[in-house]
mmCIF file of C-alpha atoms in Angstrom:
data_model
loop_
_atom_site.group_PDB
_atom_site.id
_atom_site.type_symbol
_atom_site.label_atom_id
_atom_site.label_comp_id
_atom_site.label_asym_id
_atom_site.label_seq_id
_atom_site.Cartn_x
_atom_site.Cartn_y
_atom_site.Cartn_z
ATOM 1 C CA MET A 1 45.128 69.373 6.683
ATOM 2 C CA SER A 2 48.491 68.128 6.639
ATOM 3 C CA ARG A 3 50.318 65.867 4.258
ATOM 4 C CA THR A 4 50.411 63.247 6.610
ATOM 5 C CA THR A 5 46.788 63.367 7.464
ATOM 6 C CA ILE A 6 45.926 63.122 3.918
ATOM 7 C CA TRP A 7 48.176 60.177 3.188
ATOM 8 C CA ILE A 8 46.902 58.280 6.082
ATOM 9 C CA ALA A 9 43.138 58.813 4.983
ATOM 10 C CA THR A 10 43.954 57.778 1.371
ATOM 11 C CA PHE A 11 45.662 54.680 2.492
ATOM 12 C CA SER A 12 42.790 53.709 4.990
ATOM 13 C CA ILE A 13 40.399 53.943 2.197
ATOM 14 C CA GLY A 14 42.640 52.388 -0.223
ATOM 15 C CA LEU A 15 42.981 49.382 2.542
ATOM 16 C CA ILE A 16 39.260 49.253 3.132
ATOM 17 C CA LEU A 17 38.667 48.841 -0.911
ATOM 18 C CA PHE A 18 41.046 46.361 -1.015
ATOM 19 C CA PHE A 19 39.640 44.260 1.774
ATOM 20 C CA THR A 20 36.012 44.910 0.339
ATOM 21 C CA LEU A 21 37.225 43.573 -3.078
ATOM 22 C CA PHE A 22 39.026 40.693 -1.673
ATOM 23 C CA PHE A 23 36.045 39.239 0.452
ATOM 24 C CA ALA A 24 33.549 39.934 -2.665
ATOM 25 C CA PHE A 25 35.821 37.806 -4.682
ATOM 26 C CA VAL A 26 35.869 35.134 -2.024
ATOM 27 C CA LEU A 27 32.404 34.954 -1.776
ATOM 28 C CA LEU A 28 31.699 34.828 -5.255
ATOM 29 C CA GLN A 29 34.084 32.072 -5.661
ATOM 30 C CA ASN A 30 32.155 30.146 -3.119
ATOM 31 C CA SER A 31 28.994 30.913 -4.731
ATOM 32 C CA THR A 32 29.987 29.471 -8.116
ATOM 33 C CA ASN A 33 31.820 26.309 -6.708
ATOM 34 C CA THR A 34 29.064 23.946 -7.370
ATOM 35 C CA THR A 35 31.324 20.888 -7.192
ATOM 36 C CA ILE A 36 29.566 18.004 -5.328
ATOM 37 C CA SER A 37 30.007 14.523 -4.791
ATOM 38 C CA ILE A 38 27.427 12.190 -5.957
ATOM 39 C CA GLU A 39 27.189 8.106 -5.792
ATOM 40 C CA ILE A 40 24.408 5.847 -6.809
ATOM 41 C CA VAL A 41 24.434 3.444 -4.056
ATOM 42 C CA THR A 42 23.619 0.059 -6.153
ATOM 43 C CA LYS A 43 25.590 0.164 -9.412
ATOM 44 C CA LYS A 44 23.521 -2.671 -11.008
ATOM 45 C CA VAL A 45 20.121 -3.696 -10.077
ATOM 46 C CA ASN A 46 17.578 -6.456 -11.937
ATOM 47 C CA SER A 47 13.937 -5.798 -12.365
ATOM 48 C CA CYS A 48 11.261 -7.173 -14.101
ATOM 49 C CA PRO A 49 8.356 -5.687 -16.270
ATOM 50 C CA ASN A 50 5.594 -3.656 -14.710
ATOM 51 C CA ASN A 51 7.395 -3.131 -11.431
ATOM 52 C CA PHE A 52 9.500 -0.117 -10.637
ATOM 53 C CA ALA A 53 13.442 -0.378 -10.190
ATOM 54 C CA TRP A 54 14.562 1.823 -7.227
ATOM 55 C CA PHE A 55 17.927 3.580 -7.161
ATOM 56 C CA ILE A 56 19.163 5.794 -4.099
ATOM 57 C CA VAL A 57 21.743 8.431 -4.672
ATOM 58 C CA ASN A 58 23.893 9.807 -2.089
ATOM 59 C CA ILE A 59 24.850 13.512 -2.245
ATOM 60 C CA SER A 60 27.738 14.653 -0.183
ATOM 61 C CA SER A 61 26.120 17.994 1.007
ATOM 62 C CA ILE A 62 22.901 20.038 0.472
ATOM 63 C CA ILE A 63 22.697 21.023 -3.232
ATOM 64 C CA PRO A 64 23.692 24.828 -3.855
ATOM 65 C CA GLN A 65 20.860 26.968 -4.851
ATOM 66 C CA SER A 66 22.985 27.822 -7.929
ATOM 67 C CA ILE A 67 22.404 24.130 -9.330
ATOM 68 C CA SER A 68 18.573 24.549 -10.881
ATOM 69 C CA GLU A 69 18.584 21.182 -12.453
ATOM 70 C CA ILE A 70 18.931 17.471 -11.862
ATOM 71 C CA ILE A 71 19.602 15.606 -15.166
ATOM 72 C CA ILE A 72 18.304 12.093 -15.433
ATOM 73 C CA SER A 73 19.169 10.289 -18.577
ATOM 74 C CA THR A 74 18.845 6.375 -20.059
ATOM 75 C CA ASN A 75 19.934 4.946 -23.347
ATOM 76 C CA VAL A 76 16.466 3.795 -24.050
ATOM 77 C CA SER A 77 12.952 5.268 -23.594
ATOM 78 C CA ILE A 78 11.593 4.183 -20.160
ATOM 79 C CA VAL A 79 9.235 5.968 -17.634
ATOM 80 C CA THR A 80 11.487 7.723 -14.987
ATOM 81 C CA GLU A 81 10.666 9.447 -11.688
ATOM 82 C CA TYR A 82 12.783 10.849 -8.906
ATOM 83 C CA GLN A 83 12.517 12.348 -5.543
ATOM 84 C CA LEU A 84 14.635 14.725 -3.944
ATOM 85 C CA TRP A 85 14.995 14.687 -0.264
ATOM 86 C CA ALA A 86 17.165 18.004 0.182
ATOM 87 C CA ASN A 87 17.634 20.209 3.364
ATOM 88 C CA ILE A 88 19.835 17.499 4.937
ATOM 89 C CA THR A 89 23.480 16.439 4.870
ATOM 90 C CA PRO A 90 24.088 14.393 3.221
ATOM 91 C CA SER A 91 20.935 14.833 0.754
ATOM 92 C CA VAL A 92 19.298 11.931 -0.892
ATOM 93 C CA LEU A 93 17.916 11.282 -4.244
ATOM 94 C CA GLU A 94 15.814 8.466 -5.302
ATOM 95 C CA ILE A 95 15.315 7.398 -8.886
ATOM 96 C CA PHE A 96 12.579 5.289 -9.974
ATOM 97 C CA LEU A 97 12.775 3.595 -13.517
ATOM 98 C CA PHE A 98 9.227 1.469 -14.684
ATOM 99 C CA PRO A 99 10.319 -1.307 -17.189
ATOM 100 C CA ASN A 100 7.866 -2.753 -19.211
ATOM 101 C CA SER A 101 7.493 -5.927 -21.432
ATOM 102 C CA THR A 102 9.769 -4.021 -24.364
ATOM 103 C CA HIS A 103 12.396 -3.877 -22.087
ATOM 104 C CA ILE A 104 12.897 -7.556 -21.565
ATOM 105 C CA GLY A 105 16.856 -8.625 -21.827
ATOM 106 C CA GLN A 106 17.846 -5.076 -22.251
ATOM 107 C CA ASN A 107 20.774 -3.293 -20.133
ATOM 108 C CA ILE A 108 19.175 0.037 -19.323
ATOM 109 C CA LEU A 109 22.049 2.591 -18.740
ATOM 110 C CA LEU A 110 21.088 5.390 -16.076
ATOM 111 C CA GLU A 111 22.825 8.553 -15.523
ATOM 112 C CA VAL A 112 22.172 11.204 -13.384
ATOM 113 C CA THR A 113 24.203 14.509 -13.344
ATOM 114 C CA ILE A 114 24.061 17.243 -10.728
ATOM 115 C CA GLY A 115 25.963 20.465 -11.587
ATOM 116 C CA GLU A 116 29.108 19.281 -13.165
ATOM 117 C CA THR A 117 29.030 15.951 -11.516
ATOM 118 C CA SER A 118 27.774 12.606 -12.902
ATOM 119 C CA ASP A 119 27.316 9.008 -11.861
ATOM 120 C CA ASN A 120 25.997 5.982 -13.660
ATOM 121 C CA ALA A 121 24.270 2.676 -12.786
ATOM 122 C CA VAL A 122 22.591 -0.326 -14.761
ATOM 123 C CA LEU A 123 19.298 -1.880 -14.670
ATOM 124 C CA GLU A 124 19.171 -5.120 -16.262
ATOM 125 C CA VAL A 125 15.169 -6.150 -16.952
ATOM 126 C CA TRP A 126 14.610 -10.022 -16.732
ATOM 127 C CA ASP A 127 11.834 -12.032 -18.067
ATOM 128 C CA TRP A 128 10.877 -13.062 -14.450
ATOM 129 C CA GLY A 129 7.380 -14.117 -13.406
ATOM 130 C CA ASP A 130 6.150 -11.550 -10.967
ATOM 131 C CA SER A 131 4.708 -13.702 -7.895
ATOM 132 C CA GLU A 132 1.103 -13.138 -6.629
ATOM 133 C CA HIS A 133 1.279 -9.888 -4.348
ATOM 134 C CA GLU A 134 -1.423 -11.638 -1.640
ATOM 135 C CA PRO A 135 1.235 -13.811 -0.058
ATOM 136 C CA ALA A 136 3.657 -10.533 0.368
ATOM 137 C CA TYR A 137 0.871 -8.629 1.955
ATOM 138 C CA GLU A 138 -0.128 -11.429 4.018
ATOM 139 C CA ARG A 139 3.248 -11.570 5.498
ATOM 140 C CA LEU A 140 3.842 -7.837 5.911
ATOM 141 C CA THR A 141 0.576 -7.543 8.046
ATOM 142 C CA PRO A 142 2.180 -8.735 11.313
ATOM 143 C CA PHE A 143 5.200 -6.238 10.979
ATOM 144 C CA LEU A 144 2.579 -3.321 10.571
ATOM 145 C CA GLU A 145 0.479 -4.248 13.358
ATOM 146 C CA TYR A 146 4.004 -4.350 15.508
ATOM 147 C CA PHE A 147 4.992 -0.884 14.258
ATOM 148 C CA GLU A 148 1.324 0.598 15.183
ATOM 149 C CA GLN A 149 1.725 -1.116 18.661
ATOM 150 C CA SER A 150 5.141 -0.770 19.435
ATOM 151 C CA LYS A 151 6.960 1.819 17.114
ATOM 152 C CA PRO A 152 4.374 4.767 17.179
ATOM 153 C CA GLN A 153 7.182 7.091 16.535
ATOM 154 C CA PHE A 154 7.095 5.426 12.629
ATOM 155 C CA ASN A 155 3.655 6.670 12.012
ATOM 156 C CA ILE A 156 2.933 3.249 10.043
ATOM 157 C CA ASN A 157 -0.044 1.210 10.673
ATOM 158 C CA VAL A 158 -2.290 -1.366 8.780
ATOM 159 C CA THR A 159 -4.018 1.460 6.730
ATOM 160 C CA THR A 160 -0.786 2.936 5.664
ATOM 161 C CA PRO A 161 -0.802 2.896 1.735
ATOM 162 C CA TRP A 162 2.427 1.129 -0.090
ATOM 163 C CA ASP A 163 3.420 0.635 -3.503
ATOM 164 C CA ILE A 164 4.659 -2.659 -4.290
ATOM 165 C CA SER A 165 7.385 -4.002 -6.466
ATOM 166 C CA CYS A 166 8.993 -7.404 -6.916
ATOM 167 C CA ASN A 167 12.630 -7.236 -5.673
ATOM 168 C CA ASP A 168 13.838 -10.575 -6.469
ATOM 169 C CA ALA A 169 14.709 -10.916 -10.357
ATOM 170 C CA GLY A 170 16.995 -13.784 -11.006
ATOM 171 C CA LEU A 171 16.778 -14.939 -7.316
ATOM 172 C CA LEU A 172 15.723 -18.460 -6.074
ATOM 173 C CA ILE A 173 14.569 -19.768 -2.830
ATOM 174 C CA VAL A 174 14.071 -16.373 -1.173
ATOM 175 C CA GLU A 175 11.168 -14.051 -2.042
ATOM 176 C CA HIS A 176 12.034 -10.328 -2.069
ATOM 177 C CA TYR A 177 9.605 -7.780 -2.285
ATOM 178 C CA LEU A 178 10.035 -3.718 -2.075
ATOM 179 C CA PHE A 179 7.224 -1.561 -0.260
ATOM 180 C CA LYS A 180 7.129 2.284 -0.877
ATOM 181 C CA SER A 181 5.137 4.482 1.247
ATOM 182 C CA GLU A 182 5.184 8.201 1.395
ATOM 183 C CA PHE A 183 8.182 8.266 3.816
ATOM 184 C CA TRP A 184 9.287 4.626 4.130
ATOM 185 C CA GLU A 185 11.239 1.936 2.014
ATOM 186 C CA LEU A 186 10.282 -1.565 3.470
ATOM 187 C CA GLU A 187 11.935 -4.559 2.123
ATOM 188 C CA LEU A 188 10.311 -7.921 2.956
ATOM 189 C CA SER A 189 11.760 -11.414 2.141
ATOM 190 C CA TRP A 190 10.918 -14.859 3.298
ATOM 191 C CA HIS A 191 12.573 -18.224 2.901
ATOM 192 C CA VAL A 192 10.339 -20.557 0.709
ATOM 193 C CA MET A 193 10.821 -23.682 2.820
ATOM 194 C CA ILE A 194 9.094 -25.815 5.453
ATOM 195 C CA PRO A 195 8.918 -25.023 8.927
ATOM 196 C CA PRO A 196 11.025 -24.163 11.032
ATOM 197 C CA TYR A 197 13.064 -22.465 8.274
ATOM 198 C CA ASP A 198 10.409 -20.671 6.779
ATOM 199 C CA TRP A 199 11.580 -17.190 8.247
ATOM 200 C CA ILE A 200 10.638 -13.845 7.313
ATOM 201 C CA GLN A 201 12.834 -10.779 7.360
ATOM 202 C CA VAL A 202 12.035 -6.922 7.290
ATOM 203 C CA TYR A 203 14.016 -3.565 7.218
ATOM 204 C CA LEU A 204 12.901 -0.181 7.046
ATOM 205 C CA ARG A 205 14.777 2.975 5.671
ATOM 206 C CA HIS A 206 13.384 6.293 6.061
ATOM 207 C CA ARG A 207 13.258 7.696 2.228
ATOM 208 C CA ALA A 208 15.292 10.755 3.468
ATOM 209 C CA GLU A 209 18.347 8.465 4.847
ATOM 210 C CA ILE A 210 20.643 6.116 2.817
ATOM 211 C CA LYS A 211 20.888 3.065 5.144
ATOM 212 C CA PRO A 212 17.925 1.153 6.849
ATOM 213 C CA SER A 213 17.316 2.061 10.183
ATOM 214 C CA TRP A 214 15.177 -0.883 11.537
ATOM 215 C CA GLY A 215 15.205 -4.546 11.442
ATOM 216 C CA GLY A 216 12.864 -7.459 12.442
ATOM 217 C CA MET A 217 12.272 -11.000 11.876
ATOM 218 C CA ILE A 218 9.500 -13.861 12.184
ATOM 219 C CA GLU A 219 11.397 -16.981 13.135
ATOM 220 C CA SER A 220 9.049 -19.191 11.411
ATOM 221 C CA TRP A 221 6.014 -17.870 9.489
ATOM 222 C CA ASN A 222 3.893 -21.298 10.396
ATOM 223 C CA LEU A 223 4.823 -21.823 14.021
ATOM 224 C CA THR A 224 5.594 -17.883 15.499
ATOM 225 C CA SER A 225 3.914 -15.759 12.701
ATOM 226 C CA ASN A 226 2.803 -13.392 15.571
ATOM 227 C CA ILE A 227 6.020 -12.929 16.996
ATOM 228 C CA ILE A 228 8.497 -10.089 15.720
ATOM 229 C CA ASN A 229 12.072 -10.151 16.768
ATOM 230 C CA GLU A 230 14.000 -6.956 16.407
ATOM 231 C CA THR A 231 17.433 -7.318 14.743
ATOM 232 C CA THR A 232 20.365 -5.145 13.460
ATOM 233 C CA PRO A 233 19.329 -3.634 10.287
ATOM 234 C CA PRO A 234 21.710 -4.438 7.311
ATOM 235 C CA ASP A 235 24.374 -2.002 6.094
ATOM 236 C CA GLN A 236 22.787 -1.042 2.999
ATOM 237 C CA VAL A 237 19.409 -1.324 1.088
ATOM 238 C CA PHE A 238 18.975 -4.981 -1.000
ATOM 239 C CA ARG A 239 18.672 -4.852 -4.505
ATOM 240 C CA PRO A 240 18.898 -8.082 -6.751
ATOM 241 C CA GLN A 241 22.057 -7.819 -9.114
#
């Protein structure tokens, strides 16, 4: 074997080794780069005891597998739950805080940390009398019937189970309630006025999405309670603040 042949073989092996190490380094850098962007959609929320405060976190991408933990912390002791809707871009994290009477008058600081990124929000707990749920469920029923008949893709009907929470702490004139099912957020509000100003509005947000995707209203509860008019959904969820 000539010196030239040996040199070419040695050079080729060296070149292959160089590129192998180079691409291994690039892959390692990408696998350890866990920087993502997170944003709590509503930075301040009012709620009342014995209800849940519902925060939504917009995550810029699917969370890398190298991030094994989501850290949720508060400045006081309070029951906290969360639901991560991964495998989509952007990902959605929902955080639920459950204040009780001991939290009245407090500003509860919420911090969520994913990887090396954090964001903050505040829950203010009002001494706000929770209205009777029966009127809210009564006004919800026509919309559930409409979904069952006209929107089968929602898979919502009159037997769909919901958790309910007041969503109007600190607000007057308009009642607000949040309804939570396995896959949906439904916000229902109504104007506490005489006909024909007694309107009802609803939006729907799939819990794996950031924004509402459907809106509807009843023009007058006492005059047209069985007529649902579809409307443009709002650009963001509603939370009292």
